[in-house]
Coordinates of C-alpha atoms in Angstrom, one line a residue:
M1 CA 143.8 97.5 46.3
T2 CA 147.0 95.7 45.2
N3 CA 145.2 92.4 44.3
A4 CA 141.6 92.7 43.7
H5 CA 141.0 88.9 43.4
V6 CA 142.5 88.0 46.8
S7 CA 140.7 91.0 48.4
L8 CA 137.4 90.1 46.9
Q9 CA 137.7 86.6 48.4
D10 CA 138.3 87.8 51.9
F11 CA 135.7 90.5 51.4
R12 CA 133.1 87.9 50.4
H13 CA 133.8 86.0 53.5
R14 CA 133.2 89.1 55.6
L15 CA 130.1 90.1 53.7
R16 CA 128.6 86.6 54.4
R17 CA 129.1 87.1 58.1
H18 CA 127.3 90.4 57.9
L19 CA 124.5 88.6 56.1
L20 CA 124.1 85.7 58.4
G21 CA 120.5 86.6 59.3
G22 CA 119.5 86.7 55.6
I23 CA 118.0 89.6 53.8
P24 CA 114.5 90.2 54.9
G25 CA 112.1 88.4 52.6
G26 CA 115.1 86.4 51.1
P27 CA 114.8 82.8 50.0
D28 CA 117.1 81.5 52.9
G29 CA 116.9 81.4 56.5
G30 CA 120.5 82.6 57.0
G31 CA 124.0 82.0 55.8
A32 CA 123.2 83.9 52.4
P33 CA 123.8 81.1 50.1
W34 CA 122.4 83.2 47.2
L35 CA 125.6 85.4 47.6
D36 CA 127.4 82.8 45.5
G37 CA 125.2 83.6 42.4
L38 CA 126.5 87.2 42.3
V39 CA 129.7 87.8 40.3
M40 CA 131.7 90.6 41.9
E41 CA 134.4 92.8 40.2
Y42 CA 136.3 95.5 41.8
L43 CA 137.4 98.5 39.6
P44 CA 140.0 100.3 41.6
S45 CA 140.3 103.2 39.2
G46 CA 136.8 104.4 40.1
N47 CA 136.4 102.7 43.5
V48 CA 133.5 100.7 42.0
L49 CA 132.2 97.2 43.0
R50 CA 130.5 95.8 40.0
I51 CA 127.8 93.3 40.7
T52 CA 126.6 90.9 38.0
F53 CA 123.2 89.1 38.4
P54 CA 123.2 85.5 37.2
H55 CA 119.7 86.0 35.7
I56 CA 116.9 88.5 35.5
Y57 CA 114.7 86.8 38.2
F58 CA 117.5 87.1 40.5
A59 CA 117.8 90.8 39.8
R60 CA 114.0 91.3 40.4
W61 CA 114.0 89.5 43.7
F62 CA 117.2 91.5 44.8
A63 CA 115.9 94.9 43.8
P64 CA 113.8 95.7 47.1
H65 CA 117.0 94.7 49.2
K66 CA 119.6 97.0 47.6
T67 CA 119.7 99.3 50.7
D68 CA 120.1 96.5 53.1
F69 CA 122.8 94.9 50.8
S70 CA 124.6 98.3 50.6
A71 CA 124.7 98.7 54.2
A72 CA 126.2 95.2 54.7
V73 CA 128.8 96.1 52.0
K74 CA 129.8 99.2 53.8
A75 CA 130.2 97.4 57.1
A76 CA 132.2 94.5 55.5
W77 CA 134.6 96.6 53.3
P78 CA 138.1 96.4 54.6
G79 CA 138.9 100.1 54.1
A80 CA 137.1 103.3 55.3
D81 CA 136.2 104.3 51.8
A82 CA 133.6 101.9 50.8
P83 CA 133.1 101.5 46.9
R84 CA 130.2 102.7 44.9
L85 CA 127.9 99.6 43.9
E86 CA 127.2 99.3 40.2
Y87 CA 124.6 96.6 39.2
V88 CA 124.8 94.8 35.8
L89 CA 121.9 92.8 34.4
P90 CA 122.7 89.6 32.4
R91 CA 122.3 89.4 28.6
G92 CA 120.2 86.7 26.9
P93 CA 117.4 84.4 28.3
A94 CA 117.4 83.4 31.9
P95 CA 118.9 80.1 32.9
Q96 CA 116.7 77.5 34.7
V97 CA 119.0 77.2 37.7
A98 CA 121.2 79.8 39.2
P99 CA 125.0 78.9 39.5
A100 CA 125.7 76.7 42.5
R101 CA 128.8 76.0 44.4
I102 CA 131.5 73.6 42.9
P103 CA 131.1 70.2 44.3
D104 CA 133.6 69.3 47.1
A105 CA 134.3 66.0 45.2
L106 CA 136.2 67.9 42.5
F107 CA 138.7 69.4 44.9
F108 CA 142.0 67.5 45.5
H109 CA 142.4 66.0 48.9
A110 CA 146.0 64.9 49.4
D111 CA 146.6 61.6 51.0
G112 CA 150.4 61.3 50.6
S113 CA 150.4 58.1 48.5
R114 CA 150.6 60.0 45.1
D115 CA 153.7 61.8 46.2
E116 CA 155.6 58.5 46.1
M117 CA 155.0 57.9 42.4
P118 CA 158.0 58.4 40.3
L119 CA 158.3 61.1 37.7
P120 CA 159.3 60.6 34.1
G121 CA 163.1 61.3 33.8
G122 CA 165.5 61.9 31.0
A123 CA 167.2 65.0 29.6
R124 CA 164.4 65.5 27.0
N125 CA 162.0 66.0 30.0
A126 CA 164.1 68.5 31.8
F127 CA 161.9 71.5 30.5
P128 CA 158.5 70.1 31.5
L129 CA 159.9 69.1 34.9
A130 CA 161.3 72.6 35.4
M131 CA 158.0 74.1 34.4
A132 CA 156.1 71.8 36.8
R133 CA 158.5 72.6 39.6
A134 CA 158.0 76.5 39.1
V135 CA 154.2 75.9 39.1
A136 CA 154.4 74.0 42.4
L137 CA 156.7 76.6 44.0
R138 CA 154.1 79.3 42.8
E139 CA 156.8 81.1 40.9
P140 CA 155.4 83.9 38.7
G141 CA 155.3 83.6 34.8
H142 CA 155.1 79.8 34.6
S143 CA 151.3 79.4 34.5
P144 CA 149.1 78.5 32.8
F145 CA 150.7 76.0 30.7
L146 CA 149.9 73.1 28.6
L147 CA 151.5 69.7 29.2
H148 CA 151.2 67.3 26.2
G149 CA 152.5 63.9 25.1
E150 CA 151.5 60.5 24.1
K151 CA 149.5 58.1 26.3
G152 CA 151.4 56.7 29.3
T153 CA 154.1 59.2 29.5
G154 CA 153.4 60.3 33.1
K155 CA 151.3 63.6 32.6
S156 CA 148.7 62.4 35.2
H157 CA 151.6 61.6 37.6
L158 CA 153.0 65.0 37.1
L159 CA 149.7 66.8 37.6
Q160 CA 149.3 64.8 41.0
H161 CA 152.6 65.8 42.1
M162 CA 151.9 69.5 41.4
A163 CA 148.5 69.4 42.9
A164 CA 149.8 67.7 46.1
S165 CA 152.7 70.4 46.6
L166 CA 150.1 73.1 46.3
A167 CA 147.6 71.4 48.5
R168 CA 150.4 71.1 51.2
Q169 CA 150.7 74.9 51.0
G170 CA 147.1 75.3 52.0
L171 CA 145.6 76.2 48.5
R172 CA 142.1 74.9 47.5
V173 CA 143.1 72.8 44.4
I174 CA 141.1 71.1 41.8
L175 CA 142.5 68.1 40.1
A176 CA 140.3 66.1 37.6
P177 CA 139.8 64.5 34.2
A178 CA 138.4 67.4 32.0
A179 CA 135.3 65.4 31.0
R180 CA 134.5 64.7 34.7
F181 CA 135.1 68.3 35.7
F182 CA 132.9 69.8 33.2
Q183 CA 130.1 67.3 33.7
H184 CA 129.8 68.3 37.4
C185 CA 130.9 71.9 37.3
P186 CA 127.6 74.0 37.6
L187 CA 129.0 77.2 36.2
E188 CA 128.4 78.6 32.8
E189 CA 130.6 80.8 30.6
Q190 CA 129.1 84.1 32.0
T191 CA 129.6 83.1 35.5
A192 CA 133.1 81.7 35.1
P193 CA 134.6 84.3 37.5
L194 CA 132.8 82.5 40.4
F195 CA 135.1 79.7 40.1
W196 CA 138.1 81.7 41.2
Q197 CA 136.2 82.8 44.3
Q198 CA 135.9 79.2 45.3
A199 CA 139.2 77.6 44.1
E200 CA 142.8 78.7 43.8
A201 CA 144.4 76.2 41.4
L202 CA 143.2 74.2 38.4
F203 CA 144.6 71.0 37.0
L204 CA 142.7 69.3 34.2
D205 CA 143.8 66.0 32.7
D206 CA 142.9 64.7 29.2
I207 CA 141.5 67.9 27.8
Q208 CA 141.4 66.3 24.3
T209 CA 138.1 64.5 25.5
L210 CA 136.4 68.0 25.3
G211 CA 136.3 67.6 21.5
G212 CA 132.6 67.9 20.2
Q213 CA 131.8 69.6 23.6
P214 CA 131.5 73.4 22.8
R215 CA 129.9 74.3 26.1
S216 CA 132.8 72.8 28.0
Q217 CA 135.4 74.4 25.5
R218 CA 133.9 77.9 25.9
L219 CA 133.7 77.5 29.7
L220 CA 137.5 76.4 29.9
A221 CA 138.3 79.5 27.7
A222 CA 136.3 81.7 30.1
L223 CA 138.1 80.1 33.1
L224 CA 141.5 81.0 31.5
A225 CA 140.3 84.5 30.8
H226 CA 139.2 85.3 34.3
R227 CA 142.1 83.6 35.9
P228 CA 143.8 85.6 38.8
E229 CA 147.3 86.5 37.9
K230 CA 148.9 84.1 40.5
A231 CA 146.5 81.2 40.2
P232 CA 148.2 78.0 39.0
V233 CA 146.7 76.3 36.0
V234 CA 148.0 73.3 34.0
L235 CA 146.2 71.5 31.3
A236 CA 147.2 68.0 30.1
L237 CA 146.6 66.9 26.6
E238 CA 147.2 63.4 25.0
G239 CA 148.9 64.0 21.7
G240 CA 149.9 67.4 20.4
P241 CA 148.3 70.7 20.0
D242 CA 147.0 69.4 16.7
A243 CA 144.5 67.4 18.7
L244 CA 142.6 70.6 19.2
G245 CA 141.8 70.8 15.4
A246 CA 138.1 69.7 16.1
W247 CA 137.5 72.4 18.7
E248 CA 135.8 75.6 18.2
P249 CA 138.3 78.2 17.1
G250 CA 138.1 80.6 20.0
P251 CA 138.8 78.0 22.8
A252 CA 141.3 76.3 20.7
A253 CA 143.2 79.5 20.3
S254 CA 143.0 80.1 24.2
V255 CA 144.7 76.8 24.8
R256 CA 147.2 77.0 21.9
Q257 CA 148.5 80.4 23.1
L258 CA 149.6 78.8 26.5
F259 CA 153.2 77.8 27.4
S260 CA 153.5 74.3 26.0
A261 CA 155.8 71.5 27.2
E262 CA 156.1 68.0 25.7
L263 CA 156.4 65.1 28.0
T264 CA 158.4 62.1 26.4
P265 CA 158.2 58.5 27.5
P266 CA 160.0 57.7 30.8
D267 CA 163.5 56.6 30.7
M268 CA 164.8 53.3 32.1
E269 CA 165.6 54.8 35.4
A270 CA 162.0 56.2 35.9
R271 CA 160.5 52.9 34.8
M272 CA 162.6 50.9 37.2
R273 CA 161.5 53.1 40.0
Y274 CA 158.0 52.9 39.0
L275 CA 158.0 49.1 39.0
Q276 CA 159.7 49.2 42.6
Q277 CA 156.9 51.4 43.8
C278 CA 154.3 49.1 42.3
C279 CA 155.9 46.1 43.8
R280 CA 155.6 47.7 47.3
E281 CA 152.1 48.5 46.7
N282 CA 151.2 45.0 45.7
A283 CA 153.6 43.1 48.2
L284 CA 155.8 41.6 45.4
D285 CA 159.4 40.8 45.9
L286 CA 160.9 40.5 42.4
P287 CA 164.7 40.4 41.8
R288 CA 166.2 43.5 40.1
E289 CA 166.9 41.5 36.8
H290 CA 163.2 40.6 36.5
L291 CA 162.2 44.4 36.9
R292 CA 164.8 45.5 34.4
L293 CA 163.4 42.9 31.9
M294 CA 160.0 44.2 32.4
A295 CA 161.2 47.8 32.2
R296 CA 162.7 47.0 28.7
R297 CA 159.5 45.3 27.5
A298 CA 157.1 48.1 28.3
A299 CA 157.9 51.9 27.4
H300 CA 155.2 53.6 29.4
F301 CA 153.9 53.6 32.9
H302 CA 150.4 52.0 32.1
G303 CA 152.1 49.1 30.2
L304 CA 154.5 48.5 33.3
R305 CA 151.6 48.3 35.6
S306 CA 149.5 45.9 33.3
L307 CA 152.6 43.6 33.0
L308 CA 153.2 43.6 36.7
L309 CA 149.7 43.0 37.6
R310 CA 149.6 40.0 35.2
V311 CA 152.8 38.7 36.9
K312 CA 151.1 39.0 40.3
S313 CA 147.9 37.2 38.9
A314 CA 149.9 34.3 37.5
W315 CA 152.0 33.6 40.6
E316 CA 149.8 34.6 43.4
D317 CA 148.8 31.1 44.3
D318 CA 152.5 30.1 44.3
A319 CA 154.1 33.1 46.3
A320 CA 157.3 30.9 47.2
R321 CA 158.4 30.7 43.6
H322 CA 159.6 33.6 41.5
P323 CA 158.8 33.5 37.8
S324 CA 161.8 32.9 35.7
L325 CA 163.0 35.4 33.2
D326 CA 161.7 33.0 30.4
D327 CA 158.3 33.1 32.1
L328 CA 158.2 36.9 32.1
E329 CA 159.1 36.8 28.4
R330 CA 156.4 34.5 27.6
L331 CA 153.9 36.6 29.7
A332 CA 155.0 39.8 28.2
R333 CA 154.7 38.4 24.6
T334 CA 151.2 37.1 25.1
G335 CA 149.9 40.0 27.1
P336 CA 147.7 43.0 26.1
V337 CA 148.8 46.2 24.2
Q338 CA 152.2 47.7 25.3
A339 CA 153.2 51.2 24.4
C340 CA 156.1 52.0 22.2
H341 CA 158.1 54.8 20.8
A342 CA 158.1 54.0 17.2
G343 CA 155.3 54.5 14.7
H344 CA 154.0 52.0 12.3
E345 CA 156.3 53.3 9.7
Q346 CA 159.4 52.2 11.5
I347 CA 157.9 48.8 12.3
L348 CA 157.0 48.4 8.6
A349 CA 160.6 49.2 7.6
E350 CA 162.0 46.8 10.1
A351 CA 159.7 44.0 8.8
A352 CA 160.9 44.8 5.2
R353 CA 164.6 44.4 6.3
C354 CA 163.6 41.0 7.9
C355 CA 162.7 39.6 4.6
D356 CA 165.1 41.5 2.3
A357 CA 162.2 43.6 0.9
A358 CA 161.1 47.2 0.6
P359 CA 158.4 48.7 2.9
A360 CA 156.2 49.0 -0.3
D361 CA 156.4 45.3 -0.6
I362 CA 154.9 44.8 2.9
T363 CA 151.9 47.0 2.2
G364 CA 151.6 45.6 -1.3
T365 CA 149.9 42.5 -2.6
G366 CA 152.8 40.1 -2.9
R367 CA 152.0 36.6 -1.7
H368 CA 155.5 35.0 -1.1
A369 CA 155.6 33.2 2.1
R370 CA 158.4 35.1 3.9
L371 CA 156.7 38.5 2.7
V372 CA 153.3 37.4 4.1
M373 CA 154.9 36.3 7.6
A374 CA 156.6 39.6 7.9
R375 CA 153.5 41.5 7.0
Q376 CA 151.3 39.7 9.5
A377 CA 153.9 39.8 12.1
A378 CA 154.1 43.6 11.5
M379 CA 150.4 43.9 11.9
Y380 CA 150.3 42.0 15.2
V381 CA 153.1 44.3 16.6
C382 CA 151.5 47.4 15.5
R383 CA 148.3 46.2 17.1
R384 CA 149.8 45.1 20.3
H385 CA 152.1 47.9 20.8
L386 CA 150.6 51.0 19.0
G387 CA 147.0 50.1 19.9
L388 CA 145.8 51.0 16.5
S389 CA 142.3 49.8 15.6
Y390 CA 141.8 47.1 13.0
P391 CA 140.5 49.7 10.4
E392 CA 143.4 52.0 11.0
L393 CA 145.8 49.1 10.6
G394 CA 144.1 48.1 7.3
R395 CA 144.6 51.5 6.0
A396 CA 148.3 51.5 7.1
F397 CA 148.9 48.2 5.3
G398 CA 147.8 49.1 1.9
G399 CA 144.1 49.8 2.4
R400 CA 143.3 46.1 3.4
D401 CA 140.0 45.2 4.9
H402 CA 139.9 45.0 8.7
S403 CA 139.0 41.4 8.7
T404 CA 142.4 40.7 7.1
V405 CA 144.0 42.3 9.9
I406 CA 142.1 40.4 12.6
H407 CA 143.0 37.2 10.9
A408 CA 146.7 38.1 10.8
V409 CA 146.8 39.1 14.5
K410 CA 145.0 35.9 15.6
K411 CA 147.3 33.8 13.4
I412 CA 150.5 35.2 14.8
G413 CA 149.2 35.0 18.3
K414 CA 148.7 31.3 18.0
M415 CA 152.0 30.7 16.1
L416 CA 153.9 32.5 18.8
E417 CA 153.2 29.6 21.3
S418 CA 155.4 27.0 19.4
N419 CA 157.1 28.6 16.3
K420 CA 160.5 29.6 17.1
D421 CA 160.9 31.6 13.8
V422 CA 157.9 33.7 14.5
Q423 CA 158.9 34.3 18.1
H424 CA 162.4 35.5 16.7
L425 CA 160.7 37.8 14.1
V426 CA 158.1 39.2 16.6
A427 CA 160.9 39.9 19.1
R428 CA 162.9 41.7 16.4
L429 CA 160.1 43.9 15.5
E430 CA 159.2 44.5 19.2
K431 CA 162.8 45.5 19.8
C432 CA 162.4 48.2 17.0
A433 CA 159.2 49.4 18.7
H434 CA 160.8 49.7 22.1
Q435 CA 163.9 52.0 21.6
E436 CA 165.7 52.6 24.8
Q437 CA 166.5 55.9 26.2
P438 CA 169.6 56.5 28.3
D439 CA 169.3 56.3 32.1
S440 CA 169.2 59.6 33.9
S441 CA 169.5 60.8 37.5
S442 CA 166.4 60.7 39.8
T443 CA 163.7 63.3 39.6
D444 CA 161.7 62.4 42.6
E445 CA 163.0 65.3 44.8
V446 CA 161.7 67.9 42.3
F447 CA 158.6 68.5 44.5
G448 CA 160.1 68.2 47.9
A449 CA 159.3 71.9 48.7

């Protein structure tokens, strides 16, 4: 056989047809659902079909029916030279339930709408986009790979584009958040090969959520180990490979050794196209200058959607009037957390420059009015734009108690409503947070195949 995995998949279908009447004395009335519990591996060198039982009770039930099963295998085998059967008993205690089929809800069903979502652009994203396109076209040598980047950079959108492209080619594709997939996947580490007899491509999002879940980590490593050579697999990770530090060493090593590509925040062109798509979805007609202002105010996709939905909510009762640019500025400034490119160190440094001080003065204990205002404004911007928790901010600002940070954020939020100096200071810090990237050409046609 030139491809044992694909041949086994076809063979299993033919074998099931030969077993439609069920094995005499079997637990089913036809259709042989118990066949899914057997792990099959073809060894071409010895023309051996190795059958592994899921647990000892299955093997005991099966023993009297080996002759009938062997006859069915001989009839269903595609070639004249049927393989010798080799049976393998499982190690360890018997599980309570035999492995079941993967739920249909985990499989990707393309509806066409996801294909319209824009992709993150920019020269820095050329490599991950090229990798994704190669996976979508099923080019050899590009899978499996690990797609990582900060929250809101478009990792989920890219997974959806790849999954949709493969689904259009007729593949059975699974696309799911990692936590949801392993919550509903009925397989275990020793039965991982069963997965590849039911699915042909796997895309898992947010695998960082598997920290503290050794069973899921080991099953993921087993799925990678048993992956057929041409089966596309892409894993998405928020952050970098360092986020796997809390994983068990074996599964972490299995993921770290994959091809790795970092996705950076979308550039202005991609953010504009994303807002235009969101406007179409929500029946909003906003001028281009309004969209450009919004694209400058939020660096990531989830921040853009949040801002646009707040615009819709604020003006849905007055559809005849467009919000002014000043309206949008106020709405963006008083809204929820927006993503940014800078870290808290850059914002601290900019706050220090605003009051002619050193960054150590911002995190220190100085009580000069301008210093205190810059410190509190920096806390506010870090909270709104980095999404850091209050305890994290307290540690970043000189080991302060989280209640001090809460007070500062609330104070600046109130002062923003009327204090021009505070508005100017916060705007300057936010400009530091949202560093622009150059526009780039469209990448929407990457997955046109």
